[in-house]
Coordinates of C-alpha atoms in Angstrom, one line a residue:
M123 CA 35.6 124.6 36.7
K124 CA 39.7 124.0 38.4
R125 CA 39.8 127.8 37.6
T126 CA 36.6 128.0 40.5
L127 CA 37.8 125.1 42.4
L128 CA 41.3 126.8 42.8
L129 CA 39.9 130.0 44.1
L130 CA 38.3 128.7 46.2
L131 CA 41.2 127.0 48.3
L132 CA 42.9 130.0 47.9
L133 CA 40.1 131.8 49.8
N134 CA 39.8 129.0 52.4
F135 CA 43.8 129.4 52.8
A136 CA 43.2 133.0 52.7
T137 CA 40.5 133.4 55.7
G138 CA 41.7 130.6 57.6
Y139 CA 45.1 132.7 57.7
V140 CA 43.0 135.9 59.1
C141 CA 41.5 133.5 61.8
S142 CA 44.5 132.1 62.7
Q143 CA 46.3 135.1 63.8
S144 CA 43.2 136.1 66.4
I145 CA 42.9 136.4 70.0
T146 CA 39.9 136.8 72.3
L147 CA 38.4 138.2 75.5
K148 CA 38.4 134.6 76.8
D149 CA 42.0 134.5 75.8
L150 CA 43.1 137.5 77.5
L151 CA 41.2 135.8 81.0
T152 CA 43.0 132.8 80.2
L153 CA 46.3 134.8 80.1
S154 CA 45.4 136.8 83.0
S155 CA 44.8 133.7 85.6
S156 CA 46.1 130.9 85.0
V157 CA 49.7 131.1 82.4
P158 CA 53.0 131.0 84.4
L159 CA 55.8 134.3 83.3
K160 CA 57.5 132.2 82.1
D161 CA 55.0 131.0 79.4
I162 CA 53.6 133.6 78.3
D163 CA 55.5 134.2 75.0
H164 CA 54.6 130.6 74.1
F165 CA 51.0 131.3 74.8
M166 CA 51.2 134.3 72.6
N167 CA 53.4 132.8 69.7
K168 CA 50.4 130.1 69.0
K169 CA 47.9 132.5 68.7
S170 CA 50.4 134.0 66.4
F171 CA 51.7 137.0 67.9
V172 CA 55.2 137.7 68.4
V173 CA 57.2 140.7 71.0
Y174 CA 57.7 143.3 69.2
S175 CA 58.9 145.8 72.0
S176 CA 60.0 144.4 75.6
K177 CA 61.1 146.5 78.9
A178 CA 61.8 145.4 82.9
D179 CA 63.3 147.0 85.9
S180 CA 62.6 145.7 89.1
N181 CA 59.0 147.2 89.4
V182 CA 57.7 147.0 85.8
L183 CA 57.6 144.4 83.2
E184 CA 56.3 145.5 80.1
K185 CA 55.5 143.9 76.7
C186 CA 53.6 144.5 73.5
F187 CA 53.0 141.5 71.0
G188 CA 51.6 142.0 67.4
I189 CA 50.5 139.8 65.1
K190 CA 53.4 137.9 63.5
E191 CA 53.7 138.3 59.3
K192 CA 54.1 134.8 58.0
R193 CA 56.8 135.1 54.3
N194 CA 54.7 136.3 51.0
K195 CA 51.9 136.5 53.1
K196 CA 50.8 139.7 54.0
Y197 CA 48.0 139.6 56.3
I198 CA 44.8 141.7 55.6
G199 CA 42.3 141.2 58.7
P200 CA 41.8 143.9 61.3
K201 CA 45.0 145.6 63.3
R202 CA 45.7 143.5 66.4
T203 CA 47.8 144.7 69.3
V204 CA 48.4 143.4 73.0
V205 CA 50.3 145.0 75.9
I206 CA 51.0 143.2 78.7
C207 CA 52.4 145.2 82.1
L208 CA 52.9 143.7 85.2
K209 CA 53.6 145.5 88.4
K210 CA 54.3 144.4 92.2
D211 CA 50.6 145.0 92.9
S212 CA 48.5 144.9 90.0
R213 CA 48.5 143.1 86.7
Y214 CA 47.3 144.8 82.9
F215 CA 46.5 142.8 79.6
T216 CA 45.4 145.2 77.2
F217 CA 44.1 144.0 73.6
H218 CA 43.5 146.7 70.9
T219 CA 41.6 145.8 68.0
S220 CA 40.5 148.0 64.6
S221 CA 37.7 145.4 64.5
F222 CA 34.3 147.0 66.1
D223 CA 32.6 143.6 65.8
E224 CA 35.4 142.4 67.7
Y225 CA 34.8 144.5 70.2
L226 CA 31.0 144.3 70.0
E227 CA 31.0 140.4 70.7
G228 CA 34.2 141.4 73.4
K229 CA 31.6 143.3 75.2
K230 CA 28.6 140.5 74.7
F231 CA 31.0 137.7 75.7
L232 CA 31.7 139.9 79.3
V233 CA 28.1 139.6 80.1
K234 CA 27.2 136.0 79.2
S235 CA 30.3 135.6 81.7
G236 CA 28.6 137.5 84.5
F237 CA 30.5 140.3 84.3
F238 CA 29.0 143.4 86.4
F239 CA 28.6 146.7 84.5
D240 CA 26.2 149.1 85.1
D241 CA 22.6 148.1 83.6
T242 CA 21.8 151.8 82.0
K243 CA 24.6 151.4 79.7
D244 CA 23.6 150.0 75.5
I245 CA 27.0 147.6 75.0
N246 CA 26.0 148.1 71.6
K247 CA 26.2 151.6 71.8
D248 CA 28.0 153.3 74.5
T249 CA 31.5 153.4 73.1
S250 CA 32.9 152.9 77.6
I251 CA 32.1 150.5 79.5
L252 CA 33.3 148.6 83.3
F253 CA 32.7 145.1 83.5
Q254 CA 34.1 143.7 87.3
N255 CA 33.6 139.9 88.4
G256 CA 35.3 139.3 91.7
N257 CA 39.2 140.9 91.6
I258 CA 39.2 141.6 87.4
T259 CA 38.1 144.6 85.9
I260 CA 37.6 145.6 82.7
Q261 CA 37.7 148.8 80.6
A262 CA 35.8 148.0 77.3
N263 CA 36.4 151.8 75.3
N264 CA 38.0 153.7 72.2
S265 CA 40.7 156.2 71.3
M266 CA 42.0 157.0 67.8
E267 CA 45.8 155.8 66.4
D268 CA 46.5 158.2 63.8
G269 CA 43.2 159.0 62.2
V270 CA 41.8 155.3 62.8
V271 CA 39.4 154.1 65.6
V272 CA 41.0 151.5 68.1
Y273 CA 38.9 149.8 70.2
N274 CA 40.4 148.5 73.8
F275 CA 40.0 145.9 76.3
I276 CA 42.0 146.7 79.3
L277 CA 41.8 143.9 81.9
N278 CA 43.0 144.6 85.5
V279 CA 43.7 141.5 88.1
Q280 CA 43.7 144.0 91.0
Q281 CA 45.3 142.5 94.2
V282 CA 43.2 141.0 97.0
P283 CA 43.5 141.5 100.3
T284 CA 45.4 138.9 102.4
T285 CA 44.6 139.6 106.0
I286 CA 41.5 142.0 107.7
K287 CA 42.1 142.0 111.5
Y288 CA 41.0 145.8 111.6
A289 CA 38.1 148.5 110.6
E290 CA 40.5 150.2 108.7
D291 CA 42.1 146.6 106.5
L292 CA 38.7 147.0 105.0
L293 CA 39.8 150.1 103.3
Q294 CA 41.7 147.9 101.2
F295 CA 38.3 147.0 99.0
D296 CA 37.4 149.6 96.6
S297 CA 34.5 147.7 94.9
H298 CA 31.3 145.5 95.0
E299 CA 33.2 143.4 93.4
L300 CA 36.8 142.9 95.3
L301 CA 34.6 142.3 98.6
V302 CA 32.6 139.5 97.1
S303 CA 36.2 137.6 96.0
F304 CA 37.5 137.6 99.2
F305 CA 34.4 137.5 101.6
G306 CA 32.0 135.6 99.3
S307 CA 28.5 136.1 98.2
Q308 CA 27.1 135.0 100.8
N309 CA 28.1 137.7 103.1
V310 CA 28.0 140.8 100.8
K311 CA 25.0 142.1 99.9
K312 CA 23.7 145.0 97.7
D313 CA 21.3 147.9 99.6
M314 CA 19.9 151.4 99.3
Y315 CA 21.8 153.5 102.3
Y316 CA 19.7 156.3 103.9
F317 CA 21.6 158.7 102.8
S318 CA 19.1 161.7 104.1
E319 CA 15.5 161.8 104.9
K320 CA 14.7 162.2 101.4
E321 CA 17.9 160.5 99.6
L322 CA 19.1 157.0 99.2
K323 CA 22.1 155.5 97.8
K324 CA 23.5 152.6 96.7
C325 CA 25.8 150.8 98.9
S326 CA 27.3 147.3 100.0
V327 CA 26.9 146.3 103.7
L328 CA 29.2 143.3 104.9
F329 CA 28.0 140.8 107.5
S330 CA 24.4 142.4 107.5
G331 CA 22.2 141.4 110.6
T332 CA 25.4 140.7 113.0
R333 CA 27.6 142.7 115.3
Y334 CA 30.3 143.0 112.4
Q335 CA 27.7 144.7 109.9
V336 CA 29.8 147.2 108.0
L337 CA 28.1 149.7 105.2
F338 CA 30.0 150.5 101.8
V339 CA 29.5 153.9 99.9
W340 CA 30.3 154.3 96.9
G341 CA 31.7 157.1 94.7
D342 CA 30.3 155.6 91.8
E343 CA 27.0 154.0 92.3
N344 CA 26.0 152.7 89.3
N345 CA 29.5 150.9 89.2
L346 CA 29.5 150.4 92.7
N347 CA 33.0 151.0 93.2
N348 CA 35.6 154.4 93.7
L349 CA 34.8 154.2 97.6
S350 CA 34.1 157.1 99.0
Y351 CA 33.6 155.5 103.1
I352 CA 33.1 152.9 105.5
L353 CA 30.3 152.9 108.2
I354 CA 30.7 150.6 111.2
P355 CA 27.0 151.2 112.4
H356 CA 25.2 150.8 115.6
V357 CA 22.2 150.2 113.4
L358 CA 22.3 149.8 109.9
P359 CA 20.5 152.7 108.1
T360 CA 19.6 150.9 104.8
K361 CA 16.1 149.6 103.1
G362 CA 17.0 146.0 103.5
A363 CA 17.1 146.7 107.4
D364 CA 14.1 148.2 107.7
G365 CA 11.4 146.2 109.9
T366 CA 14.6 143.8 110.8
N367 CA 15.1 143.3 114.7
A368 CA 17.7 146.2 115.4
I369 CA 21.2 144.3 116.9
T370 CA 21.6 144.1 120.3
G371 CA 25.1 144.9 121.6
N372 CA 27.7 147.0 120.2
N373 CA 29.5 146.4 116.8
E374 CA 32.7 144.4 117.4
W375 CA 34.6 145.4 114.6
P376 CA 37.8 147.0 116.4
F377 CA 39.7 149.9 115.2
R378 CA 44.0 150.5 114.9
N379 CA 43.3 154.0 116.5
G380 CA 41.7 151.9 119.5
I381 CA 38.4 153.2 119.3
Y382 CA 35.5 151.0 120.2
P383 CA 31.7 151.1 119.5
G384 CA 30.5 151.6 123.1
M385 CA 33.5 153.3 124.2
N386 CA 32.4 156.1 127.5
I387 CA 33.2 159.7 126.5
K388 CA 35.6 159.3 129.5
E389 CA 37.7 156.8 128.0
L390 CA 37.2 158.4 124.8
L391 CA 39.1 161.4 126.4
R392 CA 41.9 159.2 127.5
L393 CA 42.8 157.6 124.5
N394 CA 42.6 161.2 122.3
E395 CA 45.5 162.8 125.4
M396 CA 43.6 165.9 125.0
D397 CA 40.3 167.8 124.9
F398 CA 37.8 167.5 121.9
D399 CA 34.9 169.6 120.7
I400 CA 31.0 168.0 119.7
Y401 CA 28.3 169.6 118.1
G402 CA 25.5 170.1 120.2
N403 CA 21.3 170.5 119.3
T404 CA 21.4 173.1 117.2
S405 CA 23.9 172.3 114.8
E406 CA 22.4 169.5 111.5
L407 CA 25.6 167.1 113.0
A408 CA 24.5 166.7 117.0
F409 CA 26.5 164.8 118.9
M410 CA 29.1 164.3 116.2
V411 CA 32.7 164.7 117.6
K412 CA 34.5 167.6 116.1
P413 CA 36.3 166.6 113.0
I414 CA 40.1 168.1 113.2
Q415 CA 42.9 165.9 115.1
N416 CA 43.5 167.6 118.1
G417 CA 45.3 164.9 120.0
K418 CA 46.7 161.6 119.1
I419 CA 42.9 160.7 117.1
D420 CA 42.8 162.2 113.7
F421 CA 38.9 162.7 113.8
N422 CA 39.2 163.7 110.2
K423 CA 40.3 160.2 108.9
T424 CA 38.0 158.9 112.0
A425 CA 34.8 160.1 111.9
V426 CA 33.1 159.7 115.6
M427 CA 28.8 159.5 115.8
L428 CA 28.5 159.6 119.9
S429 CA 24.8 158.2 121.3
C430 CA 23.3 159.4 124.9
A431 CA 20.1 158.8 126.0
S432 CA 19.7 161.8 128.5
C433 CA 21.0 164.6 127.0
N434 CA 19.1 166.0 124.2
D435 CA 17.3 168.3 127.0
I436 CA 20.8 169.3 128.9
K437 CA 21.1 173.0 128.3
M438 CA 24.8 172.4 127.4
F439 CA 23.7 170.6 124.1
N440 CA 21.9 173.9 123.7
K441 CA 24.7 175.2 121.3
Q442 CA 26.5 174.8 118.2
E443 CA 29.9 173.1 119.8
V444 CA 30.0 171.6 123.4
S445 CA 33.8 170.7 125.3
A446 CA 33.8 166.5 125.3
L447 CA 35.5 167.5 129.2
E448 CA 32.7 169.4 130.5
V449 CA 30.2 166.3 128.9
A450 CA 32.8 164.0 130.8
K451 CA 32.6 166.7 134.1
Q452 CA 28.9 166.2 134.1
D453 CA 29.0 162.1 133.9
L454 CA 26.5 162.0 131.3
P455 CA 26.0 158.2 130.0
M456 CA 27.2 159.3 126.3
Y457 CA 29.2 156.9 123.9
V458 CA 30.8 155.8 120.6
N459 CA 27.4 155.0 118.6
D460 CA 28.7 154.8 114.8
V461 CA 32.4 155.5 113.4
I462 CA 33.1 156.7 110.0
I463 CA 36.7 156.1 108.4
Y464 CA 37.5 157.7 104.9
P465 CA 40.8 155.9 102.1
T466 CA 43.9 158.0 102.3
R467 CA 42.3 160.1 99.0
H468 CA 39.3 162.1 101.1
Q469 CA 42.1 164.2 102.5

């Protein structure tokens, strides 16, 4: 009987030792959001982790933490490491574990905590899933190290923009969740964009139904991130806007290059300080400024769609391209209607 009790006590002690040397995703979130830099080592020590390696320079601080081995007590639990990488514009906190159960529990915790993810994914089976909440993204995936599967949670704290004045400033937002973290969920809505007559794409709309409405088109529709371009429209071309009253007046977002919705063709010519071409009625892009830089404005980065209520039946538009200067000489009522701006990587 005494021998049995002793074995149970030793088993409980060993189990307690394994469990005490653990860190959870909740801890990782706490570490990323509310633990000062000077207290990181202390926080990790309380979780029975110690610094294995560290390096720092003027741009990056990186620390790798591993499980603290106790004297004469061999650790027999899952292999775990935590790597912290702090940069000027972003912070990364990576948790590695050899336990699949721990990996699965971590993903379930993120779902219960309200993290947004691609709902076509199965958290029980898919090996790579991106979780997003505000300015925090967590990439869950696995990798091979020395023939052993390692499960990873890579937490990235994105820098939230501080000032938004011009339409181009909106290019800083690379995901729906980052938009929500800055503007609030009441001002950012998920919608479906009429990409063509037959094709709909998932999108996000900022300030829908106002003169500051903006449409964000994503490269990754399932995760609503990886910005493709931003549309500053006169009329919102989305399914959610069907049947609603059109906004009276022009969109009021200003642009750094001086363009503004409602600007007439003569003003646009003066601003560019050079003639430019407009696609005519025989083009699929009728009334769009040809996307090249020929003057002060780079129409590659800022795509301009013009409107003209009286131009459809005018013969000069019955060709692929027409000179903006020729349009201006005819004194036609042509104005800037919609504007598309692209992130730098688009170039």
